[in-house]
PDB file of C-alpha atoms in Angstrom:
ATOM      1  CA  MET A  18      16.566 154.577  15.459  1.00  0.00           C
ATOM      2  CA  ILE A  19      17.031 157.604  17.006  1.00  0.00           C
ATOM      3  CA  LEU A  20      20.373 158.760  18.195  1.00  0.00           C
ATOM      4  CA  THR A  21      19.230 161.380  20.844  1.00  0.00           C
ATOM      5  CA  GLU A  22      17.613 158.558  22.155  1.00  0.00           C
ATOM      6  CA  GLU A  23      19.079 157.295  25.244  1.00  0.00           C
ATOM      7  CA  LYS A  24      19.891 153.247  24.886  1.00  0.00           C
ATOM      8  CA  THR A  25      23.232 150.629  24.854  1.00  0.00           C
ATOM      9  CA  TYR A  26      23.706 148.506  22.298  1.00  0.00           C
ATOM     10  CA  ILE A  27      25.349 145.473  22.038  1.00  0.00           C
ATOM     11  CA  ILE A  28      28.248 144.566  18.645  1.00  0.00           C
ATOM     12  CA  ASN A  29      29.735 141.425  17.478  1.00  0.00           C
ATOM     13  CA  VAL A  30      32.986 142.143  16.888  1.00  0.00           C
ATOM     14  CA  THR A  31      35.384 139.044  15.351  1.00  0.00           C
ATOM     15  CA  GLU A  32      39.184 140.200  15.935  1.00  0.00           C
ATOM     16  CA  VAL A  33      41.265 137.386  13.849  1.00  0.00           C
ATOM     17  CA  ASP A  34      44.693 136.339  14.520  1.00  0.00           C
ATOM     18  CA  THR A  35      47.633 138.030  12.194  1.00  0.00           C
ATOM     19  CA  ASP A  36      48.464 134.073  10.972  1.00  0.00           C
ATOM     20  CA  ALA A  37      44.567 132.872  11.223  1.00  0.00           C
ATOM     21  CA  GLU A  38      44.050 130.787   7.975  1.00  0.00           C
ATOM     22  CA  LEU A  39      41.183 129.046   6.748  1.00  0.00           C
ATOM     23  CA  GLY A  40      38.568 130.406   9.903  1.00  0.00           C
ATOM     24  CA  LEU A  41      41.222 129.660  13.012  1.00  0.00           C
ATOM     25  CA  ASN A  42      42.507 131.037  14.933  1.00  0.00           C
ATOM     26  CA  LYS A  43      39.151 133.679  15.987  1.00  0.00           C
ATOM     27  CA  LYS A  44      37.838 135.799  19.331  1.00  0.00           C
ATOM     28  CA  ASP A  45      34.890 136.697  18.920  1.00  0.00           C
ATOM     29  CA  ILE A  46      33.965 140.242  21.263  1.00  0.00           C
ATOM     30  CA  MET A  47      30.425 141.753  22.367  1.00  0.00           C
ATOM     31  CA  ILE A  48      30.960 145.795  22.383  1.00  0.00           C
ATOM     32  CA  GLU A  49      28.492 146.885  24.014  1.00  0.00           C
ATOM     33  CA  TYR A  50      28.369 151.194  23.728  1.00  0.00           C
ATOM     34  CA  THR A  51      25.937 154.058  24.286  1.00  0.00           C
ATOM     35  CA  ASN A  52      23.920 155.924  22.117  1.00  0.00           C
ATOM     36  CA  LEU A  53      26.601 159.168  23.259  1.00  0.00           C
ATOM     37  CA  GLU A  54      29.350 156.994  22.016  1.00  0.00           C
ATOM     38  CA  LEU A  55      27.938 156.603  18.991  1.00  0.00           C
ATOM     39  CA  LEU A  56      26.773 159.850  18.438  1.00  0.00           C
ATOM     40  CA  HIS A  57      30.527 160.560  19.348  1.00  0.00           C
ATOM     41  CA  ALA A  58      31.997 158.542  17.321  1.00  0.00           C
ATOM     42  CA  VAL A  59      28.635 160.358  14.414  1.00  0.00           C
ATOM     43  CA  LEU A  60      30.314 163.902  15.690  1.00  0.00           C
ATOM     44  CA  ALA A  61      33.964 163.526  15.807  1.00  0.00           C
ATOM     45  CA  SER A  62      34.308 161.022  12.034  1.00  0.00           C
ATOM     46  CA  THR A  63      34.894 164.454   9.448  1.00  0.00           C
ATOM     47  CA  MET A  64      34.035 162.804   6.068  1.00  0.00           C
ATOM     48  CA  PRO A  65      36.118 163.618   2.391  1.00  0.00           C
ATOM     49  CA  TYR A  66      34.235 164.676   1.318  1.00  0.00           C
ATOM     50  CA  GLY A  67      33.588 167.759   3.170  1.00  0.00           C
ATOM     51  CA  ARG A  68      36.449 169.480   1.350  1.00  0.00           C
ATOM     52  CA  LEU A  69      34.133 169.610  -1.944  1.00  0.00           C
ATOM     53  CA  SER A  70      32.647 172.667  -1.317  1.00  0.00           C
ATOM     54  CA  ALA A  71      33.855 175.359   0.636  1.00  0.00           C
ATOM     55  CA  ARG A  72      33.874 176.742   4.168  1.00  0.00           C
ATOM     56  CA  TYR A  73      30.753 179.230   4.841  1.00  0.00           C
ATOM     57  CA  ARG A  74      28.722 179.577   8.009  1.00  0.00           C
ATOM     58  CA  GLY A  75      26.180 176.295   8.989  1.00  0.00           C
ATOM     59  CA  LYS A  76      28.569 173.953   6.873  1.00  0.00           C
ATOM     60  CA  ARG A  77      29.858 172.110   9.508  1.00  0.00           C
ATOM     61  CA  LYS A  78      26.508 171.867  11.368  1.00  0.00           C
ATOM     62  CA  ALA A  79      24.793 170.746   7.715  1.00  0.00           C
ATOM     63  CA  GLU A  80      27.618 167.838   7.367  1.00  0.00           C
ATOM     64  CA  LEU A  81      26.586 166.862  10.934  1.00  0.00           C
ATOM     65  CA  GLN A  82      22.827 166.556  10.616  1.00  0.00           C
ATOM     66  CA  SER A  83      23.752 164.470   7.250  1.00  0.00           C
ATOM     67  CA  ARG A  84      25.154 162.172   9.318  1.00  0.00           C
ATOM     68  CA  ILE A  85      23.326 161.690  11.899  1.00  0.00           C
ATOM     69  CA  ALA A  86      20.272 161.294   9.642  1.00  0.00           C
ATOM     70  CA  MET A  87      22.358 159.016   7.489  1.00  0.00           C
ATOM     71  CA  VAL A  88      22.844 156.844  10.460  1.00  0.00           C
ATOM     72  CA  GLU A  89      18.861 157.183  12.198  1.00  0.00           C
ATOM     73  CA  SER A  90      17.816 156.808   8.282  1.00  0.00           C
ATOM     74  CA  VAL A  91      20.272 152.730   7.422  1.00  0.00           C
ATOM     75  CA  LEU A  92      19.890 151.339  10.571  1.00  0.00           C
ATOM     76  CA  GLU A  93      16.877 150.383  12.436  1.00  0.00           C
ATOM     77  CA  THR A  94      16.963 149.225  16.574  1.00  0.00           C
ATOM     78  CA  ARG A  95      15.940 145.316  16.756  1.00  0.00           C
ATOM     79  CA  GLY A  96      16.404 144.736  21.194  1.00  0.00           C
ATOM     80  CA  ASP A  97      19.671 146.067  21.882  1.00  0.00           C
ATOM     81  CA  GLN A  98      21.697 145.335  18.612  1.00  0.00           C
ATOM     82  CA  LEU A  99      21.622 147.592  15.637  1.00  0.00           C
ATOM     83  CA  ALA A 100      20.228 146.376  11.995  1.00  0.00           C
ATOM     84  CA  LYS A 101      19.512 147.136   7.920  1.00  0.00           C
ATOM     85  CA  ALA A 102      16.788 149.479   8.241  1.00  0.00           C
ATOM     86  CA  GLU A 103      14.333 147.502   5.406  1.00  0.00           C
ATOM     87  CA  GLN A 104      14.003 151.431   3.530  1.00  0.00           C
ATOM     88  CA  ILE A 105      17.810 151.330   2.512  1.00  0.00           C
ATOM     89  CA  MET A 106      16.958 148.353  -0.150  1.00  0.00           C
ATOM     90  CA  TYR A 107      14.890 151.521  -1.732  1.00  0.00           C
ATOM     91  CA  LEU A 108      18.391 152.268  -3.094  1.00  0.00           C
ATOM     92  CA  ASP A 109      20.315 151.854  -5.634  1.00  0.00           C
ATOM     93  CA  THR A 110      23.646 149.722  -5.447  1.00  0.00           C
ATOM     94  CA  ALA A 111      25.985 153.029  -5.601  1.00  0.00           C
ATOM     95  CA  GLU A 112      24.405 154.912  -2.646  1.00  0.00           C
ATOM     96  CA  ARG A 113      24.529 151.655  -0.669  1.00  0.00           C
ATOM     97  CA  SER A 114      28.084 151.057  -1.216  1.00  0.00           C
ATOM     98  CA  ALA A 115      28.804 154.658  -0.164  1.00  0.00           C
ATOM     99  CA  ILE A 116      26.201 154.483   2.910  1.00  0.00           C
ATOM    100  CA  CYS A 117      28.191 151.509   3.786  1.00  0.00           C
ATOM    101  CA  HIS A 118      31.473 153.181   3.100  1.00  0.00           C
ATOM    102  CA  TYR A 119      30.663 155.832   5.847  1.00  0.00           C
ATOM    103  CA  LEU A 120      29.462 153.520   8.181  1.00  0.00           C
ATOM    104  CA  GLY A 121      32.298 151.706   8.074  1.00  0.00           C
ATOM    105  CA  ILE A 122      34.619 155.220   9.200  1.00  0.00           C
ATOM    106  CA  ILE A 123      32.226 155.216  11.836  1.00  0.00           C
ATOM    107  CA  TYR A 124      32.025 151.985  13.399  1.00  0.00           C
ATOM    108  CA  THR A 125      36.010 151.187  12.739  1.00  0.00           C
ATOM    109  CA  ARG A 126      36.579 155.173  14.716  1.00  0.00           C
ATOM    110  CA  LEU A 127      33.667 153.654  17.624  1.00  0.00           C
ATOM    111  CA  ILE A 128      35.935 150.049  17.594  1.00  0.00           C
ATOM    112  CA  ALA A 129      38.904 151.257  17.627  1.00  0.00           C
ATOM    113  CA  GLN A 130      38.659 152.992  20.558  1.00  0.00           C
ATOM    114  CA  LYS A 131      36.453 150.527  22.861  1.00  0.00           C
ATOM    115  CA  LEU A 132      39.228 147.434  21.438  1.00  0.00           C
ATOM    116  CA  TYR A 133      42.537 149.292  21.523  1.00  0.00           C
ATOM    117  CA  GLY A 134      42.373 152.470  23.374  1.00  0.00           C
ATOM    118  CA  ILE A 135      42.475 155.351  20.137  1.00  0.00           C
ATOM    119  CA  ASP A 136      42.170 158.827  21.571  1.00  0.00           C
ATOM    120  CA  CYS A 137      41.779 160.281  17.746  1.00  0.00           C
ATOM    121  CA  MET A 138      41.208 159.194  14.791  1.00  0.00           C
ATOM    122  CA  VAL A 139      41.804 161.500  10.983  1.00  0.00           C
ATOM    123  CA  PRO A 140      41.160 160.158   7.086  1.00  0.00           C
ATOM    124  CA  LEU A 141      44.962 160.588   6.009  1.00  0.00           C
ATOM    125  CA  ASN A 142      43.187 162.494   2.676  1.00  0.00           C
ATOM    126  CA  LEU A 143      42.359 165.417   5.536  1.00  0.00           C
ATOM    127  CA  ILE A 144      46.030 165.776   6.255  1.00  0.00           C
ATOM    128  CA  GLU A 145      47.281 168.755   4.511  1.00  0.00           C
ATOM    129  CA  GLN A 146      50.464 168.847   3.356  1.00  0.00           C
ATOM    130  CA  PRO A 147      53.394 171.056   4.134  1.00  0.00           C
ATOM    131  CA  GLY A 148      52.683 174.738   3.379  1.00  0.00           C
ATOM    132  CA  GLU A 149      49.883 173.086   0.890  1.00  0.00           C
ATOM    133  CA  LYS A 150      46.671 172.904   0.186  1.00  0.00           C
ATOM    134  CA  LYS A 151      46.772 169.597  -1.407  1.00  0.00           C
ATOM    135  CA  PHE A 152      46.605 166.568   0.977  1.00  0.00           C
ATOM    136  CA  VAL A 153      48.690 163.394   2.046  1.00  0.00           C
ATOM    137  CA  LYS A 154      49.236 161.261  -0.468  1.00  0.00           C
ATOM    138  CA  TYR A 155      51.069 157.551  -0.588  1.00  0.00           C
ATOM    139  CA  ASN A 156      53.380 156.550  -3.348  1.00  0.00           C
ATOM    140  CA  GLY A 157      52.262 159.302  -5.640  1.00  0.00           C
ATOM    141  CA  ALA A 158      48.705 157.979  -4.541  1.00  0.00           C
ATOM    142  CA  TYR A 159      45.938 158.621  -2.370  1.00  0.00           C
ATOM    143  CA  ARG A 160      44.763 155.668  -0.036  1.00  0.00           C
ATOM    144  CA  GLN A 161      41.441 155.474   2.088  1.00  0.00           C
ATOM    145  CA  ASP A 162      43.887 155.051   5.846  1.00  0.00           C
ATOM    146  CA  LEU A 163      42.369 156.383   8.910  1.00  0.00           C
ATOM    147  CA  ILE A 164      45.629 157.499  10.843  1.00  0.00           C
ATOM    148  CA  GLY A 165      44.219 156.738  15.121  1.00  0.00           C
ATOM    149  CA  TYR A 166      46.265 158.764  17.678  1.00  0.00           C
ATOM    150  CA  GLY A 167      47.041 157.668  21.857  1.00  0.00           C
ATOM    151  CA  LYS A 168      48.651 158.826  24.176  1.00  0.00           C
ATOM    152  CA  GLN A 169      52.939 158.389  24.228  1.00  0.00           C
ATOM    153  CA  ASN A 170      52.629 158.997  20.396  1.00  0.00           C
ATOM    154  CA  ALA A 171      51.543 156.183  19.609  1.00  0.00           C
ATOM    155  CA  TRP A 172      49.978 156.039  16.037  1.00  0.00           C
ATOM    156  CA  SER A 173      48.386 153.884  13.933  1.00  0.00           C
ATOM    157  CA  VAL A 174      46.895 153.022  10.457  1.00  0.00           C
ATOM    158  CA  TRP A 175      43.335 151.554   9.623  1.00  0.00           C
ATOM    159  CA  GLU A 176      41.388 150.699   6.614  1.00  0.00           C
ATOM    160  CA  PRO A 177      37.831 150.329   6.644  1.00  0.00           C
ATOM    161  CA  VAL A 178      35.766 148.610   4.240  1.00  0.00           C
ATOM    162  CA  GLY A 179      32.149 149.281   4.881  1.00  0.00           C
ATOM    163  CA  ARG A 180      30.247 146.711   2.749  1.00  0.00           C
ATOM    164  CA  SER A 181      26.534 144.934   3.012  1.00  0.00           C
ATOM    165  CA  GLU A 182      27.710 141.145   3.362  1.00  0.00           C
ATOM    166  CA  ASN A 183      30.492 139.698   4.406  1.00  0.00           C
ATOM    167  CA  SER A 184      33.214 140.146   1.501  1.00  0.00           C
ATOM    168  CA  GLN A 185      36.296 138.584   2.163  1.00  0.00           C
ATOM    169  CA  ALA A 186      37.455 140.034  -0.918  1.00  0.00           C
ATOM    170  CA  ALA A 187      37.123 143.418   0.421  1.00  0.00           C
ATOM    171  CA  PHE A 188      38.838 142.145   3.515  1.00  0.00           C
ATOM    172  CA  GLY A 189      41.790 141.255   2.123  1.00  0.00           C
ATOM    173  CA  ASN A 190      42.415 143.928   0.127  1.00  0.00           C
ATOM    174  CA  GLY A 191      42.019 145.812   3.668  1.00  0.00           C
ATOM    175  CA  CYS A 192      44.553 143.997   5.243  1.00  0.00           C
ATOM    176  CA  ARG A 193      46.497 143.933   2.424  1.00  0.00           C
ATOM    177  CA  ALA A 194      46.465 148.244   2.052  1.00  0.00           C
ATOM    178  CA  ALA A 195      47.052 147.757   5.879  1.00  0.00           C
ATOM    179  CA  SER A 196      50.048 145.694   5.377  1.00  0.00           C
ATOM    180  CA  GLU A 197      51.582 148.011   3.604  1.00  0.00           C
ATOM    181  CA  ILE A 198      52.774 150.638   6.358  1.00  0.00           C
ATOM    182  CA  GLU A 199      55.498 150.390   8.876  1.00  0.00           C
ATOM    183  CA  LYS A 200      55.954 153.774  10.164  1.00  0.00           C
ATOM    184  CA  ILE A 201      54.453 157.218  10.948  1.00  0.00           C
ATOM    185  CA  ASN A 202      57.217 160.133  10.865  1.00  0.00           C
ATOM    186  CA  GLU A 203      59.745 157.493  12.111  1.00  0.00           C
ATOM    187  CA  ASN A 204      57.561 155.872  13.992  1.00  0.00           C
ATOM    188  CA  PRO A 205      56.553 152.038  14.273  1.00  0.00           C
ATOM    189  CA  LEU A 206      53.011 151.631  14.530  1.00  0.00           C
ATOM    190  CA  ALA A 207      51.642 151.045  17.240  1.00  0.00           C
ATOM    191  CA  LYS A 208      48.907 148.876  14.793  1.00  0.00           C
ATOM    192  CA  SER A 209      48.128 148.734  11.684  1.00  0.00           C
ATOM    193  CA  ALA A 210      45.100 146.890  11.271  1.00  0.00           C
ATOM    194  CA  ALA A 211      41.713 146.178   8.578  1.00  0.00           C
ATOM    195  CA  CYS A 212      38.301 146.832  10.398  1.00  0.00           C
ATOM    196  CA  MET A 213      35.318 145.548   8.100  1.00  0.00           C
ATOM    197  CA  THR A 214      31.470 146.617   9.024  1.00  0.00           C
ATOM    198  CA  TYR A 215      29.197 144.224   7.716  1.00  0.00           C
ATOM    199  CA  TYR A 216      25.621 142.529   7.700  1.00  0.00           C
ATOM    200  CA  GLU A 217      24.394 138.864   8.333  1.00  0.00           C
ATOM    201  CA  ARG A 218      20.802 137.948   9.344  1.00  0.00           C
ATOM    202  CA  GLY A 219      20.582 141.456   9.065  1.00  0.00           C
ATOM    203  CA  TYR A 220      22.617 142.654  12.184  1.00  0.00           C
ATOM    204  CA  LEU A 221      25.000 145.210  11.669  1.00  0.00           C
ATOM    205  CA  ASN A 222      29.026 143.255  13.075  1.00  0.00           C
ATOM    206  CA  ALA A 223      32.509 143.218  12.633  1.00  0.00           C
ATOM    207  CA  VAL A 224      35.902 141.588  11.995  1.00  0.00           C
ATOM    208  CA  VAL A 225      39.236 143.571  12.509  1.00  0.00           C
ATOM    209  CA  LYS A 226      42.514 141.644  11.669  1.00  0.00           C
ATOM    210  CA  GLU A 227      46.015 143.066  12.219  1.00  0.00           C
ATOM    211  CA  PRO A 228      48.177 141.668   9.636  1.00  0.00           C
ATOM    212  CA  GLU A 229      51.224 140.638   9.072  1.00  0.00           C
ATOM    213  CA  ARG A 230      53.196 143.472   7.851  1.00  0.00           C
ATOM    214  CA  THR A 231      55.072 143.269   4.128  1.00  0.00           C
ATOM    215  CA  GLY A 232      55.926 146.239   3.663  1.00  0.00           C
ATOM    216  CA  ASP A 233      58.234 148.990   5.342  1.00  0.00           C
ATOM    217  CA  GLY A 234      56.548 151.943   3.701  1.00  0.00           C
ATOM    218  CA  THR A 235      56.608 155.492   5.884  1.00  0.00           C
ATOM    219  CA  LEU A 236      53.766 157.986   5.771  1.00  0.00           C
ATOM    220  CA  TRP A 237      55.284 162.014   6.774  1.00  0.00           C
ATOM    221  CA  PHE A 238      52.964 164.588   7.701  1.00  0.00           C
ATOM    222  CA  PRO A 239      53.306 167.480  10.280  1.00  0.00           C
ATOM    223  CA  GLU A 240      51.482 166.158  13.378  1.00  0.00           C
ATOM    224  CA  GLU A 241      50.450 169.779  14.229  1.00  0.00           C
ATOM    225  CA  ASN A 242      48.559 168.604  10.393  1.00  0.00           C
ATOM    226  CA  TYR A 243      46.975 165.832  12.264  1.00  0.00           C
ATOM    227  CA  PHE A 244      45.173 167.950  15.322  1.00  0.00           C
ATOM    228  CA  LYS A 245      44.432 170.641  12.967  1.00  0.00           C
ATOM    229  CA  ALA A 246      42.187 168.175  10.590  1.00  0.00           C
ATOM    230  CA  TYR A 247      40.592 166.287  13.933  1.00  0.00           C
ATOM    231  CA  TYR A 248      40.250 169.896  16.178  1.00  0.00           C
ATOM    232  CA  GLN A 249      39.956 172.051  13.089  1.00  0.00           C
ATOM    233  CA  PRO A 250      35.796 171.095  11.413  1.00  0.00           C
ATOM    234  CA  LEU A 251      35.149 170.547  15.803  1.00  0.00           C
ATOM    235  CA  PHE A 252      36.056 174.375  16.330  1.00  0.00           C
ATOM    236  CA  GLU A 253      34.341 175.958  12.992  1.00  0.00           C
ATOM    237  CA  LEU A 254      31.508 173.775  14.572  1.00  0.00           C
ATOM    238  CA  PHE A 255      31.149 175.495  17.770  1.00  0.00           C
ATOM    239  CA  ALA A 256      32.444 179.119  15.759  1.00  0.00           C
ATOM    240  CA  ASP A 257      29.911 179.122  13.869  1.00  0.00           C
ATOM    241  CA  GLU A 258      26.966 178.436  16.197  1.00  0.00           C
ATOM    242  CA  GLN A 259      28.511 181.010  19.181  1.00  0.00           C
ATOM    243  CA  PRO A 260      28.009 178.607  22.071  1.00  0.00           C
ATOM    244  CA  GLY A 261      27.233 181.263  24.727  1.00  0.00           C
ATOM    245  CA  GLU A 262      26.602 179.076  27.836  1.00  0.00           C
ATOM    246  CA  LEU A 263      28.753 178.126  30.976  1.00  0.00           C
ATOM    247  CA  TYR A 264      28.928 174.411  31.940  1.00  0.00           C
ATOM    248  CA  GLY A 265      29.984 174.066  35.444  1.00  0.00           C
ATOM    249  CA  SER A 266      32.301 175.661  36.586  1.00  0.00           C
ATOM    250  CA  SER A 267      35.234 175.007  34.304  1.00  0.00           C
ATOM    251  CA  GLY A 268      32.880 174.036  30.475  1.00  0.00           C
ATOM    252  CA  PHE A 269      31.568 174.856  27.997  1.00  0.00           C
ATOM    253  CA  GLU A 270      28.675 173.917  26.124  1.00  0.00           C
ATOM    254  CA  MET A 271      26.358 174.520  23.066  1.00  0.00           C
ATOM    255  CA  GLU A 272      23.275 173.233  22.138  1.00  0.00           C
ATOM    256  CA  LEU A 273      22.039 172.286  18.638  1.00  0.00           C
ATOM    257  CA  THR A 274      18.821 172.280  17.981  1.00  0.00           C
ATOM    258  CA  LEU A 275      18.137 169.240  15.501  1.00  0.00           C
ATOM    259  CA  PRO A 276      15.067 168.151  13.418  1.00  0.00           C
ATOM    260  CA  TRP A 277      13.301 164.540  13.523  1.00  0.00           C
ATOM    261  CA  THR A 278      14.514 162.351  10.755  1.00  0.00           C
ATOM    262  CA  GLU A 279      12.019 159.488  12.534  1.00  0.00           C
ATOM    263  CA  GLU A 280       8.591 159.036  10.733  1.00  0.00           C
ATOM    264  CA  GLY A 281       5.448 161.235  11.998  1.00  0.00           C
ATOM    265  CA  LYS A 282       8.311 162.975  14.614  1.00  0.00           C
ATOM    266  CA  ARG A 283       6.707 166.556  14.418  1.00  0.00           C
ATOM    267  CA  GLY A 284       9.224 169.504  16.595  1.00  0.00           C
ATOM    268  CA  PHE A 285      12.943 169.016  16.950  1.00  0.00           C
ATOM    269  CA  ARG A 286      15.495 167.768  19.575  1.00  0.00           C
ATOM    270  CA  HIS A 287      18.250 169.008  20.980  1.00  0.00           C
ATOM    271  CA  LEU A 288      21.804 167.738  20.981  1.00  0.00           C
ATOM    272  CA  GLN A 289      24.739 169.354  24.170  1.00  0.00           C
ATOM    273  CA  ILE A 290      28.283 169.273  22.656  1.00  0.00           C
ATOM    274  CA  GLY A 291      30.877 170.553  24.944  1.00  0.00           C
ATOM    275  CA  THR A 292      34.593 170.896  26.482  1.00  0.00           C
ATOM    276  CA  ASP A 293      36.524 172.203  29.344  1.00  0.00           C
ATOM    277  CA  GLN A 294      37.636 176.565  28.787  1.00  0.00           C
ATOM    278  CA  VAL A 295      41.233 175.157  28.015  1.00  0.00           C
ATOM    279  CA  THR A 296      40.373 173.479  24.840  1.00  0.00           C
ATOM    280  CA  LEU A 297      38.433 175.837  23.863  1.00  0.00           C
ATOM    281  CA  GLU A 298      41.290 178.340  23.438  1.00  0.00           C
ATOM    282  CA  LEU A 299      43.762 176.296  21.832  1.00  0.00           C
ATOM    283  CA  MET A 300      40.939 175.726  18.999  1.00  0.00           C
ATOM    284  CA  ARG A 301      40.897 179.590  19.091  1.00  0.00           C
ATOM    285  CA  GLU A 302      44.342 179.890  18.907  1.00  0.00           C
ATOM    286  CA  GLY A 303      45.196 177.087  16.741  1.00  0.00           C
ATOM    287  CA  LYS A 304      47.535 175.638  18.817  1.00  0.00           C
ATOM    288  CA  TYR A 305      45.942 171.650  17.836  1.00  0.00           C
ATOM    289  CA  ASP A 306      48.530 169.582  18.426  1.00  0.00           C
ATOM    290  CA  GLN A 307      48.206 170.627  22.511  1.00  0.00           C
ATOM    291  CA  ILE A 308      45.220 169.295  23.557  1.00  0.00           C
ATOM    292  CA  LEU A 309      46.035 165.985  24.217  1.00  0.00           C
ATOM    293  CA  LYS A 310      49.237 166.543  25.570  1.00  0.00           C
ATOM    294  CA  ARG A 311      47.227 167.942  28.538  1.00  0.00           C
ATOM    295  CA  MET A 312      44.549 165.834  28.183  1.00  0.00           C
ATOM    296  CA  GLU A 313      44.840 163.520  31.837  1.00  0.00           C
ATOM    297  CA  ASN A 314      41.637 162.366  32.636  1.00  0.00           C
ATOM    298  CA  VAL A 315      38.474 161.610  31.092  1.00  0.00           C
ATOM    299  CA  LEU A 316      35.579 163.323  32.078  1.00  0.00           C
ATOM    300  CA  ASP A 317      32.463 161.133  33.531  1.00  0.00           C
ATOM    301  CA  LEU A 318      29.684 162.579  33.059  1.00  0.00           C
ATOM    302  CA  SER A 319      27.565 160.285  32.969  1.00  0.00           C
ATOM    303  CA  LYS A 320      25.444 161.469  35.876  1.00  0.00           C
ATOM    304  CA  GLU A 321      24.353 164.250  33.644  1.00  0.00           C
ATOM    305  CA  HIS A 322      23.918 162.047  30.883  1.00  0.00           C
ATOM    306  CA  ARG A 323      26.748 163.342  28.963  1.00  0.00           C
ATOM    307  CA  PHE A 324      29.718 161.455  26.758  1.00  0.00           C
ATOM    308  CA  CYS A 325      33.584 162.764  26.934  1.00  0.00           C
ATOM    309  CA  GLY A 326      35.460 161.049  24.189  1.00  0.00           C
ATOM    310  CA  LYS A 327      39.588 161.103  25.135  1.00  0.00           C
ATOM    311  CA  ASP A 328      40.109 163.691  23.145  1.00  0.00           C
ATOM    312  CA  GLY A 329      38.267 166.443  25.617  1.00  0.00           C
ATOM    313  CA  ILE A 330      34.932 165.711  23.712  1.00  0.00           C
ATOM    314  CA  TRP A 331      31.604 165.781  25.285  1.00  0.00           C
ATOM    315  CA  VAL A 332      27.719 165.181  23.897  1.00  0.00           C
ATOM    316  CA  GLY A 333      25.169 165.001  25.393  1.00  0.00           C
ATOM    317  CA  ALA A 334      20.658 164.531  23.868  1.00  0.00           C
ATOM    318  CA  GLU A 335      17.452 165.236  24.667  1.00  0.00           C
TER     319      GLU A 335
END
């Protein structure tokens, strides 16, 4: 599949009730999303492996190119759905498992935004502890949680479970992990859920369940560190590429030139990433926690062939 190709996709998401047993109380939802919405999710899904290397000029662009190449290489278009690409079978089991995990993170973010109005989502182990370069732990251990945030200080915990097949054992583990957390910084969770992505008859599917909470755990971290973990990688991408084009009367947009990942394609394609000038200035000043507070209305840039997320960041492609 080609992320920069204008297209609308669908994915089947099964929503399971908290008390569902033996496959009962399920609801199938067909989510419709565009290539730009998926591209935005890829852009915003900073992966924890990025912290293994030091900061260098062009790092964020290289990471973004890597994520785009991964998604385009492991998925193929079948009608209006995405399916497992045949070439993924050339990889060994460990490589396929890692790719399924990363794909699970991206689609968990997309599904949470489409179904539940989540504005931002950050891996817990990218959030720095106060005054340290270490990252947040729970009960002394690092976890795989994604922390979601919506307006009115609505926090949520998500367990991404990316698998090649429908693994009820892995999904059960994700549900148990989601059920352990009750609060973030004394704020009761708006939602805690597991989201498993998997292939069924070759097609990409997902299942979401909000389990009954069995624990009373609390995650602690400064809110400003959460928003720093979300917005700083995006600002570093802007800063590295030195965007210099005003977009309309109040926007700021950069353009990345990307190589084709499709066999036989030559030349380049162009990816646009932008935000409004106030957001860019807040990023420059390190005031990441103030960005969402001023977001009242999401920009509708569909006529300009762009998609703007609830985080104030837009993407376009050609």
